[in-house]
Coordinates of C-alpha atoms and ligand atoms in Angstrom, one line a residue:
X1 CA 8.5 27.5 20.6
X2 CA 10.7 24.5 19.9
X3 CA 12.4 22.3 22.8
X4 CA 13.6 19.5 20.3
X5 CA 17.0 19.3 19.1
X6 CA 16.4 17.2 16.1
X7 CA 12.8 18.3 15.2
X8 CA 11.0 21.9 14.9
X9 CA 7.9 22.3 16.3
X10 CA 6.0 24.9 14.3
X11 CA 1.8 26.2 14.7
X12 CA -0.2 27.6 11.7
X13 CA -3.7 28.2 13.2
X14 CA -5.0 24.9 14.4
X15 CA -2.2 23.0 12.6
X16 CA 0.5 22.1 14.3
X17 CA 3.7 21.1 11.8
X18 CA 6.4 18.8 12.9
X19 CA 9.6 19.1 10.4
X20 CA 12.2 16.9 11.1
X21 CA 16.1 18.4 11.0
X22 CA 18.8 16.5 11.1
X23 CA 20.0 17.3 7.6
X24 CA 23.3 16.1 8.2
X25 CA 22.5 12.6 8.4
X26 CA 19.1 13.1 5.9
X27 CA 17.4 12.5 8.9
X28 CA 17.7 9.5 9.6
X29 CA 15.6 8.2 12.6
X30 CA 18.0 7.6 15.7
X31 CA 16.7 7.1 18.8
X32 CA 16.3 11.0 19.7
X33 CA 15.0 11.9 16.7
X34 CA 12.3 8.9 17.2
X35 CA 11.1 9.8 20.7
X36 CA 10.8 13.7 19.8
X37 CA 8.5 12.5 16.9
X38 CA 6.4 10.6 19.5
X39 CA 6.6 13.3 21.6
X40 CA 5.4 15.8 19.5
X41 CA 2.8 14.1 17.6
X42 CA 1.3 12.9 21.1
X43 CA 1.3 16.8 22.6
X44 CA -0.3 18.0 19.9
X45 CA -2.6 15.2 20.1
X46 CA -4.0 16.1 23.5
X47 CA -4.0 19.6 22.7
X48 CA -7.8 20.0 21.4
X49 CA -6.8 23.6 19.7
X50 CA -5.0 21.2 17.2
X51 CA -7.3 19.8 14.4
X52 CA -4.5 18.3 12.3
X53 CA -1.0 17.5 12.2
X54 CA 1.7 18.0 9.1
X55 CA 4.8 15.8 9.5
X56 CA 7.5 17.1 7.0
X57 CA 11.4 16.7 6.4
X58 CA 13.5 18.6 4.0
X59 CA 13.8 19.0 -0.1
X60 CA 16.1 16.3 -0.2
X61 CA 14.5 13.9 2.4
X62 CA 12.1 13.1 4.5
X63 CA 14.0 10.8 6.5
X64 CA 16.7 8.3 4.9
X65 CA 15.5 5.2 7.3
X66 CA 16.5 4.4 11.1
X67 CA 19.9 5.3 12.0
X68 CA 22.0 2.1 10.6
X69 CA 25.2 3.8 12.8
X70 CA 22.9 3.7 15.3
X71 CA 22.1 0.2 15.4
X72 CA 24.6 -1.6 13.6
X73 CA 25.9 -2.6 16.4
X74 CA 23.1 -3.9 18.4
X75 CA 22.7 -7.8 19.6
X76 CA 19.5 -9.6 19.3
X77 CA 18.9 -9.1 23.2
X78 CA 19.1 -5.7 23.3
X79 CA 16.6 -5.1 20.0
X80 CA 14.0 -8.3 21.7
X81 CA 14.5 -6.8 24.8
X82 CA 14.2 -3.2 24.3
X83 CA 11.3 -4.3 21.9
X84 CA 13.4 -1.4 19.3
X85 CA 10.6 0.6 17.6
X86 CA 8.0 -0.5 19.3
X87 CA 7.3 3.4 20.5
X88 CA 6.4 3.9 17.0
X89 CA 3.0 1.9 17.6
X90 CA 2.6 5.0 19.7
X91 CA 1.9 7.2 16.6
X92 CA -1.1 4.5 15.5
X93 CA -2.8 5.6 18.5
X94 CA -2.6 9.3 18.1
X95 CA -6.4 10.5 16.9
X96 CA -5.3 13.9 15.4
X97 CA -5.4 13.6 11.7
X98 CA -1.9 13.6 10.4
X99 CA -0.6 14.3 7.0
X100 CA 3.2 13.3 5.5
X101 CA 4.7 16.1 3.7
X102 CA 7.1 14.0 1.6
X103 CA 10.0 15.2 -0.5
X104 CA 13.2 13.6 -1.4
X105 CA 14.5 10.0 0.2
X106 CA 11.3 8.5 2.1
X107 CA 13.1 5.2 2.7
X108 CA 13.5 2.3 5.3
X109 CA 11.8 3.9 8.4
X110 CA 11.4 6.9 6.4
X111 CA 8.4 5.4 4.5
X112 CA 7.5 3.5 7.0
X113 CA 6.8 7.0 9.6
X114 CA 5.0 8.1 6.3
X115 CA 2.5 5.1 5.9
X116 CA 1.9 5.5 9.8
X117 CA 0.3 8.9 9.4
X118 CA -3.6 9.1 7.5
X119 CA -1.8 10.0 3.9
X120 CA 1.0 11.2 2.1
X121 CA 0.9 14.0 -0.3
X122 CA 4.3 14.0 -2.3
X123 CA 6.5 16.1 -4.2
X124 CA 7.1 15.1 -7.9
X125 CA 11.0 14.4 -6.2
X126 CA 10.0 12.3 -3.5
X127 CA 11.5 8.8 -3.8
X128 CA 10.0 6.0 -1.5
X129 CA 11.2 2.5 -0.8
X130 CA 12.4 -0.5 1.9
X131 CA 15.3 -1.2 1.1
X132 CA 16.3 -3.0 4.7
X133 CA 17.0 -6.3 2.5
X134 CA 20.3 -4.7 1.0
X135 CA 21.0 -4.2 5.0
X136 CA 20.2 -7.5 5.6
X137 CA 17.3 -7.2 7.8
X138 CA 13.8 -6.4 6.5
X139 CA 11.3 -3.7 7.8
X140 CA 10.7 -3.2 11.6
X141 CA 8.2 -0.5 11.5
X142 CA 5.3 -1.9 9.9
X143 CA 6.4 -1.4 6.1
X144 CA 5.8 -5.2 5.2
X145 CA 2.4 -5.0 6.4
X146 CA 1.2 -1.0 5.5
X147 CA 2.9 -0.9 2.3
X148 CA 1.3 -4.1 1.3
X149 CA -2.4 -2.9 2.2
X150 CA -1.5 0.4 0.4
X151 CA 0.1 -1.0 -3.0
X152 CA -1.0 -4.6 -3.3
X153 CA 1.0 -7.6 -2.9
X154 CA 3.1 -7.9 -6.5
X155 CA 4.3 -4.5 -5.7
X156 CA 5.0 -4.6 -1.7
X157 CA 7.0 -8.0 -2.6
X158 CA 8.9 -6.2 -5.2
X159 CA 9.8 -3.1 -3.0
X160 CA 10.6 -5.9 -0.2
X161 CA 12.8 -8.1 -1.8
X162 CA 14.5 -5.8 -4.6
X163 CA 14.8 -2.8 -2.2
X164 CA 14.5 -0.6 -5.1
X165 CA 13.1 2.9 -4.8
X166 CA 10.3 4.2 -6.8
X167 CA 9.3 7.9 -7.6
X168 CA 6.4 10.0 -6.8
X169 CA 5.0 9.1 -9.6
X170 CA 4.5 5.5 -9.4
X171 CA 3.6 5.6 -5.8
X172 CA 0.7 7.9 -7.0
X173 CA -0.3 5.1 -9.1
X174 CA 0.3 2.1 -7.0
X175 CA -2.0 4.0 -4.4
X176 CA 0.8 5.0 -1.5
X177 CA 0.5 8.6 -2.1
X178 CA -2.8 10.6 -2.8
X179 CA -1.4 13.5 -4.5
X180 CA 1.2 14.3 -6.3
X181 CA 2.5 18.2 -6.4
X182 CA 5.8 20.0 -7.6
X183 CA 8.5 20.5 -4.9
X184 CA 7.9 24.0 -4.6
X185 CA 4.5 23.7 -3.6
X186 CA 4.5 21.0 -1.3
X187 CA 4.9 22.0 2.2
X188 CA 1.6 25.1 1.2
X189 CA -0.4 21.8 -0.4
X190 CA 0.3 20.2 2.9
X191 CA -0.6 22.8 4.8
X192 CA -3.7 23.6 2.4
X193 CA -5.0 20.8 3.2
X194 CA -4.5 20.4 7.0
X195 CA -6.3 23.4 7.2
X196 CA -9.1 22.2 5.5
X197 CA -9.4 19.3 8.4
X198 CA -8.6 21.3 10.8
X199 CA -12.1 23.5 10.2
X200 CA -14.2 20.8 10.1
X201 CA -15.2 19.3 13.6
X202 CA -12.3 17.8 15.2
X203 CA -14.7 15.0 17.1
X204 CA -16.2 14.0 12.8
X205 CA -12.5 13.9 11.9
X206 CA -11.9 11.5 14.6
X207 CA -14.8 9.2 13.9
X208 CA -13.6 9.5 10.1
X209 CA -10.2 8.9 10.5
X210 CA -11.5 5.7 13.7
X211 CA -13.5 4.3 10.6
X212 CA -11.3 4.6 7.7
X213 CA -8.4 2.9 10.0
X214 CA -11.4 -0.2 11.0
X215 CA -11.3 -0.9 7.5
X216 CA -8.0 -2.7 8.1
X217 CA -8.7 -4.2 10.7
X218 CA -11.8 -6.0 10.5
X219 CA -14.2 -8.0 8.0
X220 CA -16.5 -5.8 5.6
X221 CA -19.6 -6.5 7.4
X222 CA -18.0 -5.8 10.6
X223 CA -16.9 -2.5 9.3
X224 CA -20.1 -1.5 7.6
X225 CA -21.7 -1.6 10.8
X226 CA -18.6 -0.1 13.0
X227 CA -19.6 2.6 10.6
X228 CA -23.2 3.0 10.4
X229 CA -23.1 3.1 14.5
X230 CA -20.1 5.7 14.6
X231 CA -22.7 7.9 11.6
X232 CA -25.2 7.0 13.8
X233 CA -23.6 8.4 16.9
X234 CA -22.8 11.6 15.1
X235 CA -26.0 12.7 15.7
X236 CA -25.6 13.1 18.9
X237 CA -22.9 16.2 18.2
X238 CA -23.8 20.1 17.8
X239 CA -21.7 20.0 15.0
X240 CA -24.0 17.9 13.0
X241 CA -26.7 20.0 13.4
X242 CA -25.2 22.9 13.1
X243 CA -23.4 21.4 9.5
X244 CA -26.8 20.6 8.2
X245 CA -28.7 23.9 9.0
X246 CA -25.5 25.7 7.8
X247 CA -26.2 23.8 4.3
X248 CA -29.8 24.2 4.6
X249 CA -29.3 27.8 5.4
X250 CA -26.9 28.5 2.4
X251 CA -24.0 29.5 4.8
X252 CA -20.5 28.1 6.3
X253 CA -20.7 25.8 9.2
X254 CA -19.3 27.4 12.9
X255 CA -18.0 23.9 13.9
X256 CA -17.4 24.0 17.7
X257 CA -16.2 21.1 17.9
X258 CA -18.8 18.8 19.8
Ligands
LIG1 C1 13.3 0.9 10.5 C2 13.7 -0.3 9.7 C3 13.7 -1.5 10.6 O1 12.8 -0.5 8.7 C4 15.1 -0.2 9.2 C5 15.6 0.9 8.4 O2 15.0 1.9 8.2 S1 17.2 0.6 7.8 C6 17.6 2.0 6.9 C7 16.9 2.0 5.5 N1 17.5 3.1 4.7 C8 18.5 2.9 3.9 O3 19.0 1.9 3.8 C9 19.0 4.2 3.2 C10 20.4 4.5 3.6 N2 20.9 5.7 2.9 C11 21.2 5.7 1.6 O4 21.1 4.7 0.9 C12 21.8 6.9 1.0 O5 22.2 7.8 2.1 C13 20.8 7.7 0.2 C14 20.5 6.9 -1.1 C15 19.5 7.9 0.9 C16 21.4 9.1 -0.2 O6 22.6 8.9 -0.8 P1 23.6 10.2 -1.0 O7 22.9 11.3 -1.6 O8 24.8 9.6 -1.7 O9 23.9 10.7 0.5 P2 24.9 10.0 1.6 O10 26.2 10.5 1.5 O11 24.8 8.5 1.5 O12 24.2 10.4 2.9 C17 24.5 11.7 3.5 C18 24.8 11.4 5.0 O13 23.6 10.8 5.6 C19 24.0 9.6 6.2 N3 22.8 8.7 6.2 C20 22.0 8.5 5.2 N4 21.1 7.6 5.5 C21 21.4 7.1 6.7 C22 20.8 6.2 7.6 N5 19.7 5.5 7.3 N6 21.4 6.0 8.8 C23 22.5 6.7 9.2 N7 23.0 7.6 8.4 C24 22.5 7.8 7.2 C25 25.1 9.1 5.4 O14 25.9 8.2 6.1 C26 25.9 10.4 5.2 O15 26.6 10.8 6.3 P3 28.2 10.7 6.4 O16 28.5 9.2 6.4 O17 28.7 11.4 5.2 O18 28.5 11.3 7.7

């Protein structure tokens, strides 16, 4: 069931898993690679017998950054003109909750296409980083600006401007990552927990993953009452009554997804 020539498209249940493959270059994102991402995650998107998305890469990465062969070469017109990357924003939009499967290089673009999906469970060999500054550039994808919400300013700055790498470890701690889990185990974690979103009510998980996102965006007060209208709205869904008289009633919930 795969179309893509440098990404497999892969279904388990109502998950729908995206692993990047093109090892020979640790997947770095060139401009194929890129639009088959997009592609994917926004099919999956619209289908509603999707609840969540896994986006994955290999043991020994994720995805190494944009393809510098690739665009090495490029002149300021072309990048400002061709707006290069902008396809990504793309990915911000999709509503499907999607989880980064992380092992190995997760650097440049790599981490980047990580931070863009809702969060990142990593294997105790995954090595993050932006290390466009030893490129001379600096991030084009969002990194300055995710990275920093995710780990704080003293550490984005020292990522940014050192272009070191650090391990699973200490992205666990600096709050990039939300679990940590050895190699072997990664890609079942990841699917573990997709699963897990994927049976609750895909309409909830929207409005969970719409609020979480508003948190960024707006002031506190704002967001308080973004959210306390989006809780209020759920109300109006069959799946909250039916996940309240399933506790009441001491059983599972049969989410139908409205
Ligand atoms: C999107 C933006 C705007 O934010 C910009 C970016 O993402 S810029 C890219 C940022 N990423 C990097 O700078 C990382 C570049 N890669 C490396 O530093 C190393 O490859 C490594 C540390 C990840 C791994 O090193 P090693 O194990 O020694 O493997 P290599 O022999 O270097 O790599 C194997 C193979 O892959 C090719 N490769 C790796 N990364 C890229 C890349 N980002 N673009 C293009 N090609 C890449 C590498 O050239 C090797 O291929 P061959 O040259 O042997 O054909």
């Amino acid at each position: 069931m795969n179309d893509f020539e440098t990404i497999l498209l892969d279904r388990h249940g109502r998950v729908g898993v995206i692993t990047l493959n093109r090892p020979e270059a640790l997947n770095a994102l060139n401009s194929l690679l890129m639009t088959e991402v997009v592609a994917a995650v926004e099919g999956l998107d619209h289908d509603p017998g999707v609840g969540a998305i896994v986006i994955t890469g290999s043991e020994r990465a994720f995805a190494a950054g944009a393809d510098i062969k690739e665009m090495q070469s490029k002149t300021f017109a072309e990048v400002y003109t061709d707006d290069l990357f902008t396809q990504w924003d793309r990915l911000s939009a999709a509503r499907t909750p999607i989880v980064a499967a992380v092992a190995g290089y997760a650097l440049g673009g790599g981490c980047e296409l990580a931070m863009l999906c809702d969060f990142i469970i990593a294997a105790d060999t995954a090595k993050f980083g932006q290390p466009e500054i030893k490129l001379g550039v600096i991030p084009g994808i969002g990194g300055s600006q995710r990275l920093t919400r995710a780990v704080g300013k003293a550490k984005a700055m020292d990522l940014c401007l050192t272009g070191r790498t650090m391990g699973a470890e200490e992205a666990e701690r600096s709050g990039l990552v939300a679990r940590v889990v050895p190699a072997a185990d990664l890609l079942e974690v990841a699917l573990e927990a997709a699963t897990t979103i994927a049976s609750m009510s895909l309409p909830i998980a929207m409005m969970a993953k719409e609020a979480v996102n508003r948190s960024f965006e707006t002031t506190l007060a704002e967001g308080v009452k973004f959210e306390r209208r989006v809780f209020h709205s759920t109300f109006a869904t069959a799946d909250q009554k039916e996940g309240m008289a399933a506790f009441v009633e001491k059983r599972a919930p049969k989410f139908v997804g409205g």
